[in-house]
Amino acid sequence: MTSTAGPGVEDGWGEVADVFRANFEGEPGEVGAACSVYVDGRPVVDLWAGFADRAANRPWTGDTVVQVASTTKGATAICAHLLAQRGLLDLDAPVTRYWPEFGANGKERVLVRHLLSHQAGLPVVDGPLTFEQACDWDPVIRALEAQEPLWEPGAEHVYHAVTYGFLVGEVVRRVTGRSLGSFFAEEVAAPLGLSAWIGLPEEHEPRVAAFEDAAPFTLEELLAGMIATTGLDADTVTRWVESMWSPDAVQMRAGVLGGAMDPSTGYFRTREWRAAEFPAANMVADARSLARMYAATVSEVDGVRLLDPATVGAMTAVQTDRSRMYGVPAGLDLPAERSFAMSLGFWRACPPMPMAGPGSFGHPGSGGSIAFGDPDARVGFGYVTNLWNYRPDDPRAANLAAAVRSCLG
């Protein structure tokens, strides 16, 4: 590990730095990583270490940014709630109020809140779609307009891994005339001075860390990890995994967007991927920007506050405790707080993801990154890594969040 650098840590926050260092020495370890914590609108932790590109011997610096996968979804949700706060978007309105063509094939009853809470019934696109079409945006929108929902909107839920960004992003575009990436850049990133983009400008490419995959793991290890993190019994977890992650299951199909995002092509390592706008999955950012963004939802940061307390209260009410997870066997009990504690665009604190406390809200990303805010503690937190580990019991972010809770007392 290269030595930890940056402004460092304020008094009383050394435990976070200790855990950050320990993450490099434990399992799965780190290649390069950064962690940032804001409290009451100011930074108390700002750490980075390791390699941005181990093969090239390029160190991680204070200027390094990295892909954060589905941590992107939280930024997209913040954009939608900014519009709601301004009275430009009614979360209880049908999507067709803003996007008339969306109502085809049984979707006229889909509400805006269903898009944000993964209850719209549109986790997959039947396709076929190419990667180039997905990067062009409009072909995906046309496909979603034609798609039939898999369930009665609001009655069930399942993670809309990729379509979430197109669905919410198109509503934002219809309301504002701007793409989600442009709206985010102008209304969130610019006022706060963030190094965060949904659609990375080419001049920032040299700052991007190269990511690596952690060691593969067995099905038995996956099951054990899910049992440990959810607290559910082995039979429940086994039936859940078998129903949701078999090759033809909806959750597997959700990730490939009608064939456009076939992981075997390596699209996620290309400039074309980073340049396009996938508001569910392709933000490039540093930990400092993620922490600063969430801090501005729960406090003022250098004179900027994005969301007021009433907006935060409304957007963080859990929605998936009112509906059943689609695709799981009949009679299988998956409590939201043990499986998918989703509000209007944000995971809520729950046993598998406690964050800073019971009031916390945020979003993790495949591979290990996470960002969240906490209105009670007035905390913004960001953690990013370029060693992507897909195990549900990855201890790195969890241990950092535990250290934050300890420091808060």
Short mmCIF file of C-alpha atoms in Angstrom, two decimals:
data_model
loop_
_atom_site.label_atom_id
_atom_site.label_comp_id
_atom_site.label_asym_id
_atom_site.label_seq_id
_atom_site.Cartn_x
_atom_site.Cartn_y
_atom_site.Cartn_z
CA MET A 1 0.00 0.00 0.00
CA THR A 2 1.22 3.52 -0.71
CA SER A 3 1.00 5.76 2.32
CA THR A 4 -2.34 7.33 3.19
CA ALA A 5 -2.47 10.89 1.93
CA GLY A 6 -4.72 13.91 1.81
CA PRO A 7 -6.02 16.39 4.38
CA GLY A 8 -6.52 13.37 6.63
CA VAL A 9 -8.62 13.09 9.74
CA GLU A 10 -9.89 15.48 12.41
CA ASP A 11 -9.49 14.66 16.09
CA GLY A 12 -11.99 12.06 17.19
CA TRP A 13 -12.15 10.37 13.79
CA GLY A 14 -8.97 8.29 13.89
CA GLU A 15 -10.89 5.02 14.07
CA VAL A 16 -12.05 5.53 10.49
CA ALA A 17 -8.44 5.96 9.37
CA ASP A 18 -7.45 2.82 11.28
CA VAL A 19 -10.15 0.78 9.54
CA PHE A 20 -9.24 2.28 6.17
CA ARG A 21 -5.64 1.11 6.61
CA ALA A 22 -6.77 -2.30 7.85
CA ASN A 23 -8.88 -2.76 4.72
CA PHE A 24 -5.68 -2.90 2.69
CA GLU A 25 -4.38 -5.74 4.81
CA GLY A 26 -7.49 -7.90 5.20
CA GLU A 27 -9.68 -9.84 2.78
CA PRO A 28 -10.42 -9.04 0.01
CA GLY A 29 -7.87 -6.25 0.55
CA GLU A 30 -7.64 -3.10 -1.51
CA VAL A 31 -5.75 -2.05 -4.62
CA GLY A 32 -6.75 1.60 -4.36
CA ALA A 33 -9.50 3.26 -2.38
CA ALA A 34 -10.74 6.50 -0.87
CA CYS A 35 -13.08 7.38 1.98
CA SER A 36 -14.61 10.71 2.95
CA VAL A 37 -16.91 11.79 5.77
CA TYR A 38 -18.66 15.13 6.22
CA VAL A 39 -20.38 16.20 9.44
CA ASP A 40 -22.45 19.37 9.70
CA GLY A 41 -21.36 20.33 6.21
CA ARG A 42 -17.61 20.11 6.67
CA PRO A 43 -15.07 17.35 6.02
CA VAL A 44 -13.80 15.38 9.02
CA VAL A 45 -12.27 12.44 7.08
CA ASP A 46 -10.54 12.61 3.68
CA LEU A 47 -8.39 9.57 2.92
CA TRP A 48 -6.96 7.84 -0.11
CA ALA A 49 -4.27 5.25 -0.68
CA GLY A 50 -3.00 2.50 -2.96
CA PHE A 51 -2.84 2.32 -6.72
CA ALA A 52 -5.14 3.88 -9.28
CA ASP A 53 -3.57 1.47 -11.78
CA ARG A 54 -1.46 -1.28 -10.26
CA ALA A 55 -0.19 -2.57 -13.62
CA ALA A 56 1.07 0.89 -14.55
CA ASN A 57 2.35 1.61 -11.03
CA ARG A 58 0.15 4.74 -10.96
CA PRO A 59 -0.66 5.82 -7.40
CA TRP A 60 -4.10 6.83 -6.19
CA THR A 61 -4.05 10.58 -5.57
CA GLY A 62 -6.45 13.21 -4.35
CA ASP A 63 -7.39 13.76 -8.00
CA THR A 64 -8.29 10.12 -8.77
CA VAL A 65 -11.85 9.21 -9.76
CA VAL A 66 -13.36 5.79 -10.36
CA GLN A 67 -16.52 4.15 -11.65
CA VAL A 68 -19.04 3.61 -8.84
CA ALA A 69 -21.69 1.42 -10.55
CA SER A 70 -25.10 1.59 -8.90
CA THR A 71 -24.00 4.19 -6.39
CA THR A 72 -25.04 6.31 -9.39
CA LYS A 73 -28.69 5.63 -8.58
CA GLY A 74 -28.60 7.82 -5.49
CA ALA A 75 -27.40 10.80 -7.53
CA THR A 76 -30.18 10.19 -10.07
CA ALA A 77 -32.77 10.06 -7.29
CA ILE A 78 -31.48 13.35 -5.86
CA CYS A 79 -32.10 14.96 -9.25
CA ALA A 80 -35.70 13.73 -9.28
CA HIS A 81 -36.33 14.95 -5.75
CA LEU A 82 -34.89 18.36 -6.57
CA LEU A 83 -37.58 18.66 -9.24
CA ALA A 84 -40.25 17.48 -6.81
CA GLN A 85 -39.08 20.00 -4.24
CA ARG A 86 -39.38 22.76 -6.84
CA GLY A 87 -42.94 21.73 -7.64
CA LEU A 88 -42.02 20.58 -11.15
CA LEU A 89 -42.53 16.84 -10.59
CA ASP A 90 -45.41 15.17 -8.77
CA LEU A 91 -44.29 11.79 -7.48
CA ASP A 92 -47.90 10.61 -7.26
CA ALA A 93 -48.69 11.53 -10.85
CA PRO A 94 -48.82 8.95 -13.64
CA VAL A 95 -45.63 8.88 -15.66
CA THR A 96 -47.73 9.68 -18.73
CA ARG A 97 -48.30 13.23 -17.44
CA TYR A 98 -44.68 13.94 -18.36
CA TRP A 99 -44.01 11.19 -20.90
CA PRO A 100 -47.25 10.43 -22.81
CA GLU A 101 -45.79 7.69 -25.03
CA PHE A 102 -44.88 5.68 -21.95
CA GLY A 103 -48.49 4.59 -21.37
CA ALA A 104 -48.61 1.89 -24.06
CA ASN A 105 -49.20 -1.79 -23.24
CA GLY A 106 -50.66 -1.48 -19.78
CA LYS A 107 -48.36 1.16 -18.28
CA GLU A 108 -50.89 3.98 -17.93
CA ARG A 109 -51.18 3.28 -14.17
CA VAL A 110 -47.43 3.46 -13.48
CA LEU A 111 -46.75 6.37 -11.13
CA VAL A 112 -43.52 8.34 -10.88
CA ARG A 113 -42.98 6.90 -7.40
CA HIS A 114 -43.12 3.39 -8.88
CA LEU A 115 -40.10 4.22 -11.05
CA LEU A 116 -38.10 5.45 -8.07
CA SER A 117 -39.02 2.50 -5.84
CA HIS A 118 -38.42 -0.30 -8.37
CA GLN A 119 -42.13 -1.17 -8.41
CA ALA A 120 -42.90 -0.27 -12.05
CA GLY A 121 -42.67 -3.81 -13.42
CA LEU A 122 -40.02 -2.86 -15.98
CA PRO A 123 -36.74 -4.39 -14.77
CA VAL A 124 -36.00 -5.94 -18.18
CA VAL A 125 -36.11 -4.94 -21.83
CA ASP A 126 -37.00 -7.82 -24.11
CA GLY A 127 -34.66 -6.45 -26.76
CA PRO A 128 -32.68 -7.13 -28.69
CA LEU A 129 -30.60 -4.01 -28.12
CA THR A 130 -26.97 -3.35 -28.99
CA PHE A 131 -24.50 -1.52 -26.79
CA GLU A 132 -24.36 1.29 -29.34
CA GLN A 133 -28.14 1.67 -29.18
CA ALA A 134 -28.04 1.82 -25.40
CA CYS A 135 -25.41 4.56 -25.54
CA ASP A 136 -27.68 6.51 -27.93
CA TRP A 137 -30.46 6.58 -25.28
CA ASP A 138 -33.51 6.91 -27.56
CA PRO A 139 -33.59 3.24 -28.70
CA VAL A 140 -33.88 2.19 -25.06
CA ILE A 141 -36.65 4.72 -24.47
CA ARG A 142 -38.58 3.41 -27.48
CA ALA A 143 -38.15 -0.14 -26.18
CA LEU A 144 -39.41 0.81 -22.71
CA GLU A 145 -42.42 2.55 -24.25
CA ALA A 146 -43.34 -0.71 -25.98
CA GLN A 147 -42.54 -2.97 -23.03
CA GLU A 148 -45.34 -4.59 -21.03
CA PRO A 149 -44.99 -4.47 -17.24
CA LEU A 150 -44.30 -7.80 -15.58
CA TRP A 151 -46.74 -7.07 -12.76
CA GLU A 152 -49.44 -4.65 -11.70
CA PRO A 153 -47.49 -1.46 -10.94
CA GLY A 154 -47.03 -1.00 -7.21
CA ALA A 155 -48.07 -4.56 -6.32
CA GLU A 156 -44.60 -6.10 -6.51
CA HIS A 157 -40.98 -4.99 -6.71
CA VAL A 158 -37.65 -6.16 -7.98
CA TYR A 159 -34.38 -4.31 -8.54
CA HIS A 160 -34.44 -2.41 -11.85
CA ALA A 161 -30.68 -2.70 -12.24
CA VAL A 162 -30.29 -0.73 -15.49
CA THR A 163 -33.74 0.41 -16.59
CA TYR A 164 -34.09 2.53 -13.44
CA GLY A 165 -31.72 5.10 -14.91
CA PHE A 166 -33.49 5.30 -18.25
CA LEU A 167 -36.94 5.50 -16.65
CA VAL A 168 -36.12 8.21 -14.12
CA GLY A 169 -33.73 9.91 -16.53
CA GLU A 170 -36.36 10.22 -19.25
CA VAL A 171 -38.85 11.77 -16.83
CA VAL A 172 -36.19 14.31 -15.82
CA ARG A 173 -35.51 15.01 -19.49
CA ARG A 174 -39.21 15.50 -20.25
CA VAL A 175 -39.60 17.91 -17.32
CA THR A 176 -36.43 19.95 -17.83
CA GLY A 177 -35.42 19.51 -21.46
CA ARG A 178 -32.01 18.35 -20.21
CA SER A 179 -30.51 14.90 -20.03
CA LEU A 180 -30.06 13.46 -16.55
CA GLY A 181 -26.29 13.83 -16.84
CA SER A 182 -26.59 17.49 -17.85
CA PHE A 183 -29.12 18.24 -15.12
CA PHE A 184 -26.88 16.58 -12.52
CA ALA A 185 -23.82 18.50 -13.76
CA GLU A 186 -25.57 21.86 -13.66
CA GLU A 187 -27.83 21.53 -10.63
CA VAL A 188 -25.85 19.27 -8.27
CA ALA A 189 -22.19 18.95 -9.25
CA ALA A 190 -21.50 22.57 -10.25
CA PRO A 191 -22.96 24.28 -7.14
CA LEU A 192 -21.03 21.89 -4.88
CA GLY A 193 -17.82 21.73 -6.94
CA LEU A 194 -17.99 17.96 -7.32
CA SER A 195 -15.70 15.69 -9.29
CA ALA A 196 -18.62 13.49 -10.33
CA TRP A 197 -20.12 12.88 -13.74
CA ILE A 198 -22.84 10.79 -15.36
CA GLY A 199 -21.27 10.92 -18.80
CA LEU A 200 -17.56 11.59 -18.26
CA PRO A 201 -15.96 14.42 -20.29
CA GLU A 202 -12.95 13.14 -22.19
CA GLU A 203 -10.52 15.56 -20.54
CA HIS A 204 -10.97 13.72 -17.23
CA GLU A 205 -10.10 10.28 -18.60
CA PRO A 206 -6.49 10.41 -17.27
CA ARG A 207 -7.88 10.68 -13.72
CA VAL A 208 -9.88 7.43 -13.91
CA ALA A 209 -8.66 4.48 -11.86
CA ALA A 210 -8.40 1.08 -13.54
CA PHE A 211 -10.41 -1.49 -11.64
CA GLU A 212 -9.71 -5.13 -10.99
CA ASP A 213 -11.97 -7.99 -9.96
CA ALA A 214 -11.47 -9.70 -6.62
CA ALA A 215 -11.11 -13.47 -6.46
CA PRO A 216 -14.19 -15.46 -7.53
CA PHE A 217 -16.26 -17.23 -4.91
CA THR A 218 -18.43 -20.32 -4.77
CA LEU A 219 -22.20 -20.61 -4.51
CA GLU A 220 -21.72 -21.91 -0.98
CA GLU A 221 -19.77 -18.78 -0.07
CA LEU A 222 -22.47 -16.59 -1.62
CA LEU A 223 -25.17 -18.30 0.40
CA ALA A 224 -23.15 -18.10 3.60
CA GLY A 225 -22.53 -14.40 3.02
CA MET A 226 -26.20 -13.66 2.44
CA ILE A 227 -27.22 -15.63 5.51
CA ALA A 228 -24.71 -13.69 7.59
CA THR A 229 -25.69 -10.25 6.30
CA THR A 230 -29.47 -10.68 6.14
CA GLY A 231 -30.02 -12.81 9.22
CA LEU A 232 -32.39 -15.02 7.23
CA ASP A 233 -32.35 -18.79 7.58
CA ALA A 234 -30.48 -21.01 5.14
CA ASP A 235 -33.59 -22.45 3.46
CA THR A 236 -35.04 -18.99 2.79
CA VAL A 237 -31.77 -17.66 1.37
CA THR A 238 -31.25 -20.76 -0.79
CA ARG A 239 -34.74 -20.54 -2.29
CA TRP A 240 -34.32 -16.81 -2.84
CA VAL A 241 -30.99 -17.21 -4.65
CA GLU A 242 -32.24 -20.12 -6.76
CA SER A 243 -35.28 -18.13 -7.90
CA MET A 244 -33.58 -14.80 -8.55
CA TRP A 245 -30.12 -15.63 -9.88
CA SER A 246 -30.67 -18.64 -12.10
CA PRO A 247 -29.61 -17.96 -15.73
CA ASP A 248 -33.12 -17.11 -16.97
CA ALA A 249 -34.34 -15.35 -13.83
CA VAL A 250 -35.54 -11.76 -14.02
CA GLN A 251 -32.69 -10.43 -11.90
CA MET A 252 -30.09 -11.87 -14.27
CA ARG A 253 -31.94 -10.55 -17.33
CA ALA A 254 -32.24 -7.12 -15.71
CA GLY A 255 -28.51 -6.57 -15.81
CA VAL A 256 -28.01 -7.09 -19.55
CA LEU A 257 -30.60 -4.64 -20.95
CA GLY A 258 -31.86 -6.79 -23.78
CA GLY A 259 -28.33 -7.93 -24.69
CA ALA A 260 -26.82 -4.43 -24.84
CA MET A 261 -24.79 -4.95 -21.68
CA ASP A 262 -23.32 -8.40 -22.13
CA PRO A 263 -20.50 -8.48 -19.55
CA SER A 264 -18.40 -10.81 -21.70
CA THR A 265 -17.80 -7.91 -24.13
CA GLY A 266 -15.96 -5.85 -21.53
CA TYR A 267 -18.03 -2.76 -22.41
CA PHE A 268 -17.67 -1.43 -18.85
CA ARG A 269 -13.95 -0.84 -19.35
CA THR A 270 -14.37 1.33 -22.44
CA ARG A 271 -14.33 5.06 -23.07
CA GLU A 272 -17.68 4.66 -24.88
CA TRP A 273 -19.29 3.39 -21.67
CA ARG A 274 -17.93 6.18 -19.51
CA ALA A 275 -18.84 8.85 -22.09
CA ALA A 276 -22.49 7.78 -22.38
CA GLU A 277 -25.22 8.39 -19.83
CA PHE A 278 -26.42 5.35 -17.90
CA PRO A 279 -28.00 7.04 -14.86
CA ALA A 280 -28.33 3.74 -13.02
CA ALA A 281 -24.78 2.58 -13.35
CA ASN A 282 -21.94 4.63 -14.84
CA MET A 283 -21.15 7.61 -12.64
CA VAL A 284 -17.45 8.37 -12.27
CA ALA A 285 -16.61 10.12 -9.00
CA ASP A 286 -14.33 10.37 -6.01
CA ALA A 287 -15.28 9.64 -2.41
CA ARG A 288 -15.08 13.29 -1.43
CA SER A 289 -17.72 14.27 -3.99
CA LEU A 290 -20.09 11.50 -2.92
CA ALA A 291 -19.80 12.48 0.73
CA ARG A 292 -20.21 16.15 -0.11
CA MET A 293 -23.29 15.47 -2.25
CA TYR A 294 -25.05 13.52 0.49
CA ALA A 295 -23.94 16.03 3.13
CA ALA A 296 -25.76 18.71 1.12
CA THR A 297 -28.99 16.72 1.37
CA VAL A 298 -28.92 16.81 5.20
CA SER A 299 -27.02 20.03 5.95
CA GLU A 300 -25.58 23.11 4.32
CA VAL A 301 -22.23 22.69 2.57
CA ASP A 302 -20.41 25.94 1.82
CA GLY A 303 -23.72 27.74 1.52
CA VAL A 304 -25.43 25.04 -0.58
CA ARG A 305 -28.24 22.80 0.62
CA LEU A 306 -29.81 20.60 -2.03
CA LEU A 307 -32.87 19.23 -0.26
CA ASP A 308 -34.97 20.48 2.64
CA PRO A 309 -35.93 18.28 5.60
CA ALA A 310 -39.49 17.75 4.35
CA THR A 311 -38.21 16.45 1.01
CA VAL A 312 -35.73 14.14 2.74
CA GLY A 313 -38.46 12.81 5.01
CA ALA A 314 -40.79 12.07 2.11
CA MET A 315 -38.19 10.52 -0.16
CA THR A 316 -36.78 8.17 2.48
CA ALA A 317 -40.03 6.47 3.48
CA VAL A 318 -39.59 2.75 2.75
CA GLN A 319 -41.80 1.57 -0.12
CA THR A 320 -40.90 -2.10 -0.57
CA ASP A 321 -42.45 -3.16 2.73
CA ARG A 322 -45.80 -2.70 0.97
CA SER A 323 -45.23 -5.04 -1.95
CA ARG A 324 -43.94 -8.53 -2.64
CA MET A 325 -40.65 -9.31 -4.38
CA TYR A 326 -41.39 -10.48 -7.91
CA GLY A 327 -40.17 -13.90 -8.99
CA VAL A 328 -39.67 -15.55 -5.61
CA PRO A 329 -41.57 -18.74 -4.75
CA ALA A 330 -45.07 -18.37 -3.33
CA GLY A 331 -45.02 -18.24 0.44
CA LEU A 332 -41.36 -17.23 0.70
CA ASP A 333 -41.15 -14.50 3.33
CA LEU A 334 -38.55 -11.84 2.50
CA PRO A 335 -39.02 -8.90 4.85
CA ALA A 336 -37.95 -5.64 3.19
CA GLU A 337 -35.56 -4.78 6.01
CA ARG A 338 -33.73 -8.06 5.39
CA SER A 339 -33.77 -8.07 1.60
CA PHE A 340 -34.56 -4.81 -0.23
CA ALA A 341 -35.29 -1.83 2.03
CA MET A 342 -35.91 0.65 -0.77
CA SER A 343 -37.47 4.09 -0.40
CA LEU A 344 -37.95 6.49 -3.33
CA GLY A 345 -34.57 5.89 -4.92
CA PHE A 346 -32.51 5.09 -1.83
CA TRP A 347 -31.72 2.05 0.26
CA ARG A 348 -32.70 2.67 3.86
CA ALA A 349 -30.58 1.59 6.78
CA CYS A 350 -31.33 -2.04 7.64
CA PRO A 351 -29.46 -5.00 9.16
CA PRO A 352 -27.71 -5.94 5.89
CA MET A 353 -26.70 -2.28 5.37
CA PRO A 354 -26.77 -0.30 8.66
CA MET A 355 -24.85 2.75 7.35
CA ALA A 356 -24.57 5.44 10.07
CA GLY A 357 -27.79 4.72 11.90
CA PRO A 358 -31.52 4.09 11.55
CA GLY A 359 -32.15 7.36 9.72
CA SER A 360 -29.52 6.78 7.04
CA PHE A 361 -30.28 6.56 3.33
CA GLY A 362 -28.02 6.02 0.33
CA HIS A 363 -27.04 3.55 -2.34
CA PRO A 364 -24.31 0.93 -2.79
CA GLY A 365 -22.65 -0.01 -6.04
CA SER A 366 -21.69 -3.37 -7.47
CA GLY A 367 -18.06 -3.97 -6.58
CA GLY A 368 -18.09 -2.30 -3.18
CA SER A 369 -18.62 1.47 -3.33
CA ILE A 370 -21.31 3.17 -1.27
CA ALA A 371 -22.48 6.67 -0.42
CA PHE A 372 -25.09 7.75 2.10
CA GLY A 373 -26.44 10.56 4.21
CA ASP A 374 -27.87 10.64 7.71
CA PRO A 375 -30.20 13.48 8.71
CA ASP A 376 -29.97 12.75 12.42
CA ALA A 377 -26.17 12.79 12.58
CA ARG A 378 -25.94 15.30 9.67
CA VAL A 379 -23.41 13.01 8.00
CA GLY A 380 -22.41 12.55 4.38
CA PHE A 381 -20.29 9.47 3.61
CA GLY A 382 -18.51 8.24 0.49
CA TYR A 383 -16.33 5.19 -0.12
CA VAL A 384 -14.91 4.11 -3.47
CA THR A 385 -12.60 1.30 -4.52
CA ASN A 386 -11.06 -0.14 -7.65
CA LEU A 387 -10.92 -3.73 -6.37
CA TRP A 388 -14.42 -4.87 -7.27
CA ASN A 389 -15.68 -7.57 -4.93
CA TYR A 390 -19.18 -8.98 -5.47
CA ARG A 391 -19.58 -10.94 -2.26
CA PRO A 392 -22.55 -9.85 -0.14
CA ASP A 393 -20.42 -10.03 2.99
CA ASP A 394 -17.66 -7.71 1.73
CA PRO A 395 -16.40 -6.16 4.98
CA ARG A 396 -14.69 -3.03 3.63
CA ALA A 397 -17.51 -0.46 3.47
CA ALA A 398 -19.33 -2.14 6.36
CA ASN A 399 -16.30 -1.77 8.62
CA LEU A 400 -15.84 1.88 7.63
CA ALA A 401 -19.50 2.62 8.36
CA ALA A 402 -19.17 0.88 11.73
CA ALA A 403 -16.20 3.11 12.52
CA VAL A 404 -18.28 6.17 11.62
CA ARG A 405 -21.00 5.02 14.01
CA SER A 406 -18.40 4.52 16.72
CA CYS A 407 -16.91 7.97 16.20
CA LEU A 408 -20.35 9.56 16.32
CA GLY A 409 -20.89 7.87 19.68
#
